Amino acid sequence: MALKPVLGKLGSKRVVLASASPRRQEILCNVGLRFEVVPSWFKETLEKSSFATPYKYAIETAKQKALEVANRMHVKHLRTPDIVIGADTIVTVDEHILEKPVDKQDAYRMLSRLSGKEHSVFTGVAIVHCNSKDNRLETEVTDFYEETKVKFADLSEELLWEYIHSGEPMDKAGGYGIQALGGMLVEYVHGDFLNVVGFPLNHFCKKLVELYYPPPKHTLHHIKHDSIPSVETFENLSDEESDSSSPIQYKDAIKMDRSKPHSSGGVCSPGSSNIIKPNCMVPVENRNRVMENPDKFPSKIVELLDGFRASKALFVASKLKVFNLLKNKGVLQSVDVANTINASVCGTERLLDACAALGLLEKTIQGYSNTDSANTYLASDSEDSLHGYIIHSNDHLWPLFTHLESAVKEGTMQNYRAFGKKSENLFQDSYYQSMEVKQRFMAAMHSIAKLTAKDVVTAFDLSQFRSACDLGGCTGALANELVQKYPNLKVTVFDLPEVIANVSHFQPVGQHTAPVTFTSGDFFKDNLPAADLYILSRILHDWTDEKIHVLLSKISAACKPGCGLLLSEMVLDDEKKNRSTALLQSLNMLVQTEGKERSGSEYQSLLEHHGFTSVKIRLTGSLLDAIFCTKC
Ligand SMILES: Cc1cn([C@@H]2O[C@H](COP(=O)(O)OP(=O)(O)OP(=O)(O)O)[C@@H](O)[C@H]2O)c(=O)[nH]c1=O
């Protein structure tokens, strides 16, 4: 395949898209690029008049977005990404730069300016290569821009307002979306259509070729097609060569591999499903889609086949406290590990080797030691440990998943099959039936909440609220993060009495912020504590739509106009085919609860039904996304 090597070069790298734009995510997803999404917090406030041309402004904003994410990820001691991609789209007309409208009047001003005229859409893109040296972040930035000209038809007042009331303009530069209803306003497009949508894919691929391969000019062919912009093929690029760590190294030039089956040369054909056509919704490919070349080894399928073995190796090493031992002792031979954990030498050696091959441990001639991420996330006594969730996965989720087939056939939870107990009252019967199970469950929820809380509380500006109530807030991990970020906020955690009785040993020590208050009760039965911000984190996914309506109507009744509601859940894409972690989590909800994961539009319609408006969704790139709305 001629196209694959270009993106294939990024296959072994940790690529981060520093953008909350769902369109950018779709465009890159559609071509099979694997990446994480970490939206940038950079505020688009650069002084426009200080830039000689609009595109320089777009490039600089794109650069600042990407650098902010690169720095944040580095500082947070997450694994520093290899590449961060940032982009910024602006519309220019009559020497004015139009960004996203702030309200409907602003959208009106923008669209009436564009009416009957040709304007330019610029997208600036920054590709930031990151390198962590002596704990310092080094970055190398490559940037470019693309311009597309678009002409609008004359827009009547009626059409204009109808379009504005559709809600489409609000999160889009220039106040329109050419890929949807906005396409109906357009007379012509000159240039790259995807550039208008938010990401100049063709130019991006050319940049990758420039970065990773010396372009042998004589082999570039141009293909023209009526409806599609011309595309240069990259057909003599092989994806078999070793990956160079620096993209700037031109010397490891690509070699033609004529022995490999080639595509017929047409990069984009009219029938190709990866092309976004004007006025039609973009099909989103699953980023983890099993794309195998049948002539080659089916490595993706084999990886999936192995998945359960890898999970179980992690679970068992965690259960046997191997990571705690190595954190304390540094480096040990397998025999010493075996003796300490009271296990066979031959079994321990195989487990340690598997963990090393999976990247959880380092293996040297001196013996085995923890990787940095094992020290941070796998040792049970670490601040950010995931140990609780791992043990919950082994002891609770694993038995449930062995009954996945029955769950799929019957469409119901499998608690009875897995544990011999009916779950009439889900939490009481499944998680709080014994002290041991309850503590394990709380530790699991605590570790996930700690891992995700910062992303959730910073997804939206909540500084206008004075009191918050985290319904089902369990150990208070999210609440504690909230009071750190908003010291003037008084936060109450509301949860079942069994939970509240056990929260004390999960509280942070030495924290100098206002304490969180814990109140016991059942949010389905009891009155809710008064607050001007309610929070439901990983709650709605436990329940059916009917029960969600009961809960939301109670919250809605407790809310005065202007009160906020913050949800955090894994949000599925609307077509439910793109976010495999969230889709697997939905299977996870099937085997153990009445609930499921939902898409952004599903949450939106549930919320709007109860008078919550201005529903905003932030994909955080972490394990939990955030949804915010206000009571009107
Ligand atoms: C003209 C046009 C724009 N857009 C969207 O407008 C946003 C631009 O804003 P941005 O500041 O570049 O990006 P963002 O959405 O704020 O995301 P981020 O990268 O996080 O700053 C992006 O979404 C684009 O798709 C469309 O979807 N269709 C169109 O026809």
XYZ file of C-alpha atoms in Angstrom, residues 144-618:
475
model
C 3.083 24.886 7.928
C -0.226 26.277 6.817
C -2.755 25.646 4.088
C -5.149 28.103 2.489
C -8.481 27.228 0.869
C -10.810 29.705 -0.777
C -14.536 29.337 -0.210
C -17.371 31.346 -1.740
C -20.698 31.721 0.010
C -23.992 32.259 -1.780
C -26.084 35.296 -0.830
C -27.708 34.399 2.469
C -31.153 35.711 3.302
C -31.820 36.809 6.892
C -34.202 33.901 7.284
C -31.667 31.333 6.111
C -28.987 32.902 8.248
C -31.010 32.705 11.451
C -32.299 29.233 10.660
C -28.699 28.128 10.307
C -27.630 29.886 13.502
C -30.511 28.303 15.442
C -29.378 24.866 14.257
C -26.493 25.300 16.752
C -23.933 24.245 14.162
C -21.953 27.510 13.973
C -20.955 27.742 17.612
C -17.803 25.626 17.781
C -16.560 26.395 14.293
C -14.249 29.040 12.892
C -16.157 31.603 10.834
C -19.383 30.242 12.324
C -19.978 27.468 9.809
C -19.295 23.780 9.214
C -18.733 23.054 5.541
C -18.992 19.309 6.194
C -22.598 19.508 7.365
C -25.477 21.988 7.009
C -22.983 24.778 6.322
C -22.121 23.058 3.050
C -25.486 24.260 1.762
C -24.272 27.852 1.974
C -21.234 27.241 -0.220
C -21.009 28.023 -3.948
C -17.480 26.820 -4.509
C -14.330 25.610 -2.803
C -10.880 26.142 -4.265
C -8.257 24.040 -2.562
C -8.165 21.345 0.088
C -11.659 20.660 1.440
C -10.315 18.987 4.608
C -8.350 22.131 5.338
C -11.676 23.941 5.736
C -12.998 21.146 7.947
C -10.016 21.683 10.247
C -7.015 19.672 9.119
C -5.025 19.809 5.850
C -4.347 16.103 5.568
C -2.615 16.177 2.204
C -0.124 18.854 3.236
C 0.399 17.044 6.563
C 1.333 13.814 4.765
C 3.715 15.699 2.512
C 5.355 17.210 5.584
C 5.762 13.745 7.078
C 7.441 12.584 3.887
C 9.748 15.589 4.000
C 10.559 14.832 7.639
C 11.043 11.107 7.420
C 12.135 10.447 3.853
C 14.313 12.288 1.375
C 11.826 12.970 -1.405
C 13.116 11.346 -4.612
C 11.396 13.871 -6.824
C 11.519 11.893 -10.052
C 9.222 9.227 -8.634
C 6.372 11.502 -7.578
C 3.296 11.086 -9.727
C 0.370 13.412 -9.782
C -3.138 12.098 -9.956
C -5.958 14.388 -10.849
C -9.550 13.659 -10.263
C -12.541 15.840 -10.951
C -13.948 16.042 -7.455
C -10.850 15.501 -5.372
C -7.864 17.759 -4.989
C -4.725 16.390 -6.640
C -2.749 14.070 -4.430
C 0.831 13.088 -4.713
C 1.389 9.422 -4.206
C 4.158 8.188 -1.999
C 4.357 4.872 -3.713
C 8.038 4.149 -3.376
C 7.998 4.386 0.387
C 8.598 1.169 2.239
C 7.371 0.716 5.796
C 9.736 -2.139 6.441
C 12.839 -0.157 7.250
C 13.926 0.573 10.763
C 12.378 3.541 12.433
C 14.672 6.513 12.856
C 14.295 8.205 16.183
C 14.805 11.658 14.753
C 12.464 12.688 11.996
C 15.062 15.039 10.666
C 17.487 12.275 9.768
C 17.281 12.175 6.019
C 20.088 9.775 5.585
C 18.216 6.530 6.190
C 16.548 6.953 2.883
C 13.726 4.706 1.818
C 14.294 1.889 -0.572
C 11.866 0.601 -3.105
C 10.648 -2.849 -2.259
C 9.226 -4.147 -5.493
C 8.703 -7.600 -4.048
C 5.827 -6.325 -1.925
C 2.342 -6.211 -3.370
C 1.530 -2.641 -4.370
C -1.729 -0.882 -4.620
C -2.615 0.049 -8.156
C -1.292 3.545 -7.529
C -4.506 5.473 -7.067
C -4.276 6.996 -3.638
C -7.730 8.464 -3.485
C -10.387 6.946 -5.614
C -13.966 8.163 -5.794
C -15.147 5.053 -3.985
C -12.688 5.341 -1.152
C -14.427 5.431 2.216
C -11.715 7.598 3.729
C -12.609 10.652 1.711
C -14.831 13.226 3.290
C -17.178 14.546 0.693
C -18.914 17.886 1.022
C -22.318 17.742 2.665
C -22.147 14.211 3.933
C -21.229 12.890 7.333
C -17.771 11.519 7.628
C -17.521 7.797 8.270
C -15.310 7.279 11.268
C -13.043 4.291 11.108
C -12.233 2.482 14.288
C -8.748 3.557 15.223
C -8.051 0.091 16.538
C -9.697 -1.538 13.588
C -8.108 -4.833 12.672
C -6.528 -3.844 9.399
C -4.556 -6.770 8.161
C -2.874 -7.303 4.897
C -3.958 -10.898 4.224
C -0.616 -11.553 2.507
C 1.246 -10.740 5.681
C 1.212 -12.203 9.153
C -2.042 -11.259 11.006
C -0.172 -9.521 13.801
C -3.090 -7.444 15.061
C -5.269 -10.514 15.488
C -2.475 -12.369 17.254
C -2.026 -9.380 19.554
C -5.726 -9.510 20.440
C -5.538 -13.250 20.965
C -2.717 -12.665 23.419
C -4.464 -9.812 25.177
C -5.902 -11.875 27.994
C -2.557 -13.503 28.716
C -0.874 -10.135 29.042
C -3.637 -8.826 31.316
C -3.409 -11.891 33.502
C 0.392 -11.638 33.745
C -0.025 -8.055 34.976
C -2.746 -9.102 37.433
C -0.742 -11.974 38.887
C 2.473 -9.963 39.212
C 0.421 -7.266 40.993
C -1.329 -9.761 43.219
C 1.975 -11.339 44.223
C 3.282 -7.812 44.969
C 6.240 -8.234 42.603
C 6.231 -4.500 41.816
C 6.257 -3.580 45.524
C 9.168 -5.892 46.122
C 11.216 -4.513 43.230
C 10.363 -0.937 44.205
C 11.874 -1.588 47.639
C 14.820 -3.755 46.618
C 15.892 -2.203 43.319
C 17.272 -5.140 41.307
C 16.690 -8.825 42.072
C 17.371 -12.162 40.412
C 14.338 -14.333 39.694
C 15.301 -16.810 42.420
C 15.265 -14.044 45.049
C 11.904 -12.811 43.830
C 10.556 -16.378 43.893
C 11.775 -16.935 47.443
C 10.309 -13.696 48.718
C 6.897 -14.129 47.118
C 6.843 -17.797 48.027
C 6.521 -19.120 44.498
C 8.318 -21.583 42.212
C 11.524 -20.383 40.591
C 10.576 -21.628 37.118
C 7.121 -20.009 37.258
C 8.440 -16.740 38.661
C 11.148 -16.527 36.024
C 8.611 -16.913 33.229
C 6.321 -14.343 34.796
C 9.178 -11.839 35.200
C 10.359 -12.411 31.642
C 6.858 -11.883 30.300
C 6.509 -8.682 32.345
C 9.846 -7.464 31.042
C 8.824 -8.189 27.458
C 5.579 -6.310 28.080
C 7.546 -3.265 29.203
C 6.533 -3.477 32.867
C 9.984 -4.497 34.115
C 13.593 -3.982 33.024
C 15.745 -7.070 32.621
C 19.552 -6.805 32.727
C 22.379 -9.133 33.582
C 22.040 -7.974 37.235
C 18.424 -9.086 37.351
C 14.931 -7.575 37.191
C 13.895 -4.075 38.241
C 10.806 -1.885 37.940
C 10.348 0.524 35.059
C 9.451 4.104 36.063
C 5.815 3.465 35.256
C 5.786 0.283 37.387
C 7.114 2.339 40.313
C 4.481 5.021 39.740
C 1.415 2.980 38.849
C 1.920 -0.641 39.869
C 3.488 -0.602 43.328
C 0.521 -0.568 45.696
C 2.008 2.065 48.009
C 2.597 4.682 45.319
C 0.590 7.903 45.355
C -0.830 7.265 41.864
C -1.077 3.503 42.157
C -3.533 1.586 39.991
C -3.082 -1.489 42.175
C -6.652 -1.254 43.532
C -8.138 -1.234 40.058
C -5.878 -4.061 38.898
C -6.925 -6.294 41.800
C -10.590 -5.421 41.165
C -10.055 -6.355 37.506
C -8.572 -9.702 38.494
C -10.934 -10.654 41.312
C -14.189 -9.153 40.099
C -14.136 -8.312 36.403
C -12.230 -11.371 35.225
C -14.817 -13.872 36.562
C -17.586 -11.726 35.082
C -15.900 -11.592 31.692
C -15.648 -15.381 31.582
C -19.460 -15.192 31.199
C -19.411 -12.590 28.456
C -20.940 -15.045 26.010
C -23.978 -15.504 28.278
C -24.146 -11.760 28.857
C -24.254 -11.151 25.118
C -26.846 -13.889 24.520
C -29.060 -12.845 27.421
C -28.332 -9.131 27.444
C -27.947 -9.145 31.218
C -25.360 -8.903 33.971
C -23.599 -12.077 35.067
C -23.134 -11.555 38.801
C -25.103 -14.667 39.678
C -23.102 -16.916 37.338
C -19.783 -15.478 38.456
C -20.377 -15.160 42.201
C -23.546 -17.178 42.922
C -25.367 -14.086 44.192
C -28.402 -12.390 42.698
C -27.942 -8.644 42.351
C -31.358 -7.258 43.048
C -29.839 -4.247 44.656
C -26.730 -3.847 42.555
C -24.333 -2.073 44.890
C -25.566 -3.724 48.055
C -25.429 -7.233 46.624
C -22.399 -7.025 44.347
C -19.969 -4.642 45.949
C -20.922 -4.164 49.575
C -21.816 -7.733 50.576
C -18.635 -8.188 52.622
C -16.026 -5.877 54.070
C -13.331 -7.403 51.869
C -15.256 -6.920 48.612
C -16.356 -3.434 49.634
C -12.812 -2.295 50.409
C -11.523 -3.810 47.193
C -14.213 -2.020 45.203
C -13.582 1.292 46.952
C -9.835 0.980 46.385
C -10.500 0.332 42.689
C -12.788 3.355 42.340
C -10.307 5.452 44.294
C -7.380 4.605 42.027
C -9.307 5.361 38.832
C -10.729 8.575 40.298
C -7.263 9.742 41.344
C -5.847 9.027 37.923
C -8.557 10.972 36.111
C -9.666 13.657 38.595
C -7.333 16.402 37.441
C -8.456 16.109 33.832
C -12.101 16.093 34.867
C -11.985 19.109 37.200
C -10.000 21.182 34.726
C -12.062 20.276 31.659
C -14.321 23.288 32.318
C -14.013 26.507 34.269
C -16.089 25.882 37.422
C -14.884 28.946 39.318
C -18.346 30.578 39.407
C -19.705 27.891 41.736
C -19.563 28.116 45.539
C -20.933 24.727 46.603
C -20.736 21.353 44.916
C -22.171 17.949 45.670
C -20.519 14.844 44.236
C -23.305 12.267 44.107
C -21.891 8.775 44.538
C -18.511 10.420 45.111
C -17.174 7.364 47.000
C -13.797 8.075 48.661
C -13.831 11.768 47.726
C -10.874 11.573 45.327
C -12.598 13.837 42.787
C -13.880 16.128 45.552
C -10.362 16.525 46.923
C -9.065 17.480 43.505
C -11.911 20.002 43.166
C -11.047 21.823 46.386
C -7.403 21.913 45.321
C -8.307 23.574 42.064
C -11.125 25.779 43.445
C -10.230 26.594 47.079
C -13.440 28.628 47.539
C -15.660 25.700 46.653
C -17.351 23.765 49.459
C -17.723 20.174 48.354
C -19.985 17.511 49.804
C -19.599 13.866 48.892
C -22.934 12.057 49.028
C -22.841 8.256 49.037
C -24.375 5.198 50.683
C -23.793 4.831 54.446
C -21.672 1.684 53.885
C -19.287 3.724 51.764
C -19.151 6.814 53.957
C -18.281 4.614 56.953
C -15.073 3.576 55.165
C -13.750 6.752 53.587
C -11.345 7.837 56.311
C -8.245 5.958 55.219
C -8.517 7.266 51.653
C -8.164 10.911 52.712
C -5.073 12.844 51.636
C -2.601 13.706 54.338
C -1.160 17.164 54.731
C -3.550 18.844 52.317
C -4.007 22.514 53.169
C -7.317 23.164 51.527
C -10.855 23.293 52.872
C -11.921 19.815 53.916
C -14.485 17.878 51.953
C -17.704 16.999 53.804
C -19.163 13.491 53.626
C -22.921 12.890 53.902
C -24.585 9.513 53.706
C -27.736 8.773 51.765
C -29.197 7.115 48.700
C -29.525 9.473 45.759
C -32.537 7.549 44.461
C -34.438 7.738 47.754
C -33.186 10.591 49.926
C -33.156 14.370 49.605
C -30.042 15.665 47.897
C -27.779 18.105 49.741
C -28.191 21.669 48.426
C -25.498 22.794 45.981
C -25.096 24.998 42.952
C -22.990 22.404 41.137
C -23.869 18.702 41.075
C -21.411 16.058 39.927
C -22.051 12.542 38.691
C -18.809 10.732 37.993
C -19.068 7.180 36.643
C -22.634 7.005 37.931
C -24.918 7.202 34.916
C -23.160 4.319 33.166
C -24.405 1.988 35.935
C -28.068 2.544 35.153
C -30.823 2.178 32.594
C -32.310 5.233 30.900
C -35.387 4.898 33.153
C -33.335 5.145 36.338
C -31.264 7.954 34.887
C -34.474 9.893 34.278
C -35.441 9.409 37.925
C -32.076 10.683 39.099
C -31.831 13.591 36.661
C -35.332 14.763 37.504
C -34.364 14.830 41.208
C -31.209 16.789 40.454
C -33.109 19.111 38.137
C -35.676 19.787 40.878
C -32.880 20.583 43.324
C -31.186 22.968 40.868
C -31.946 26.676 40.629
C -31.510 28.304 37.212
C -27.814 28.720 36.514
C -26.812 25.707 38.599
C -24.332 23.397 36.901
C -24.171 19.663 36.368
C -20.856 17.991 35.608
C -20.797 14.398 34.366
C -17.720 12.344 33.871
C -17.955 9.177 31.863
C -16.239 7.559 28.918
C -18.054 9.183 26.017
C -18.643 7.063 22.927
C -18.490 8.610 19.481
C -21.939 9.036 17.971
C -21.466 6.205 15.505
C -20.189 3.886 18.230
C -17.354 2.496 16.238
C -14.363 4.560 17.091
C -13.349 4.534 20.734
C -12.448 0.969 21.548
C -11.573 1.574 25.222
C -15.002 3.074 25.810
C -16.742 0.369 23.775
C -15.002 -2.336 25.803
C -16.036 -0.480 28.946
C -19.608 -0.708 27.699
C -19.234 -4.503 27.527
C -17.839 -4.266 31.033
C -21.039 -2.529 32.140
C -23.088 -5.237 30.410
C -21.533 -8.063 32.410
C -21.940 -6.355 35.777
C -24.667 -3.686 35.767
C -27.921 -2.602 34.150
C -26.113 0.248 32.462
C -23.936 1.023 29.467
C -21.641 3.703 28.089
C -23.345 6.350 25.976
C -22.465 8.750 23.191
C -22.313 12.526 23.519
C -25.686 12.949 21.792
C -27.289 10.343 24.048
C -26.109 12.207 27.142
C -27.196 15.476 25.603
C -30.760 14.291 24.994
C -31.018 12.804 28.520
C -29.836 16.090 30.008
C -31.947 18.363 27.823
C -35.014 16.346 28.740
C -34.555 17.628 32.299
C -33.984 21.287 31.447
C -30.197 21.235 31.297
C -28.860 23.275 28.393
C -25.587 24.371 26.775
C -24.328 20.811 26.983
C -20.583 20.804 26.339
C -18.439 17.718 25.994
C -14.681 17.563 26.496
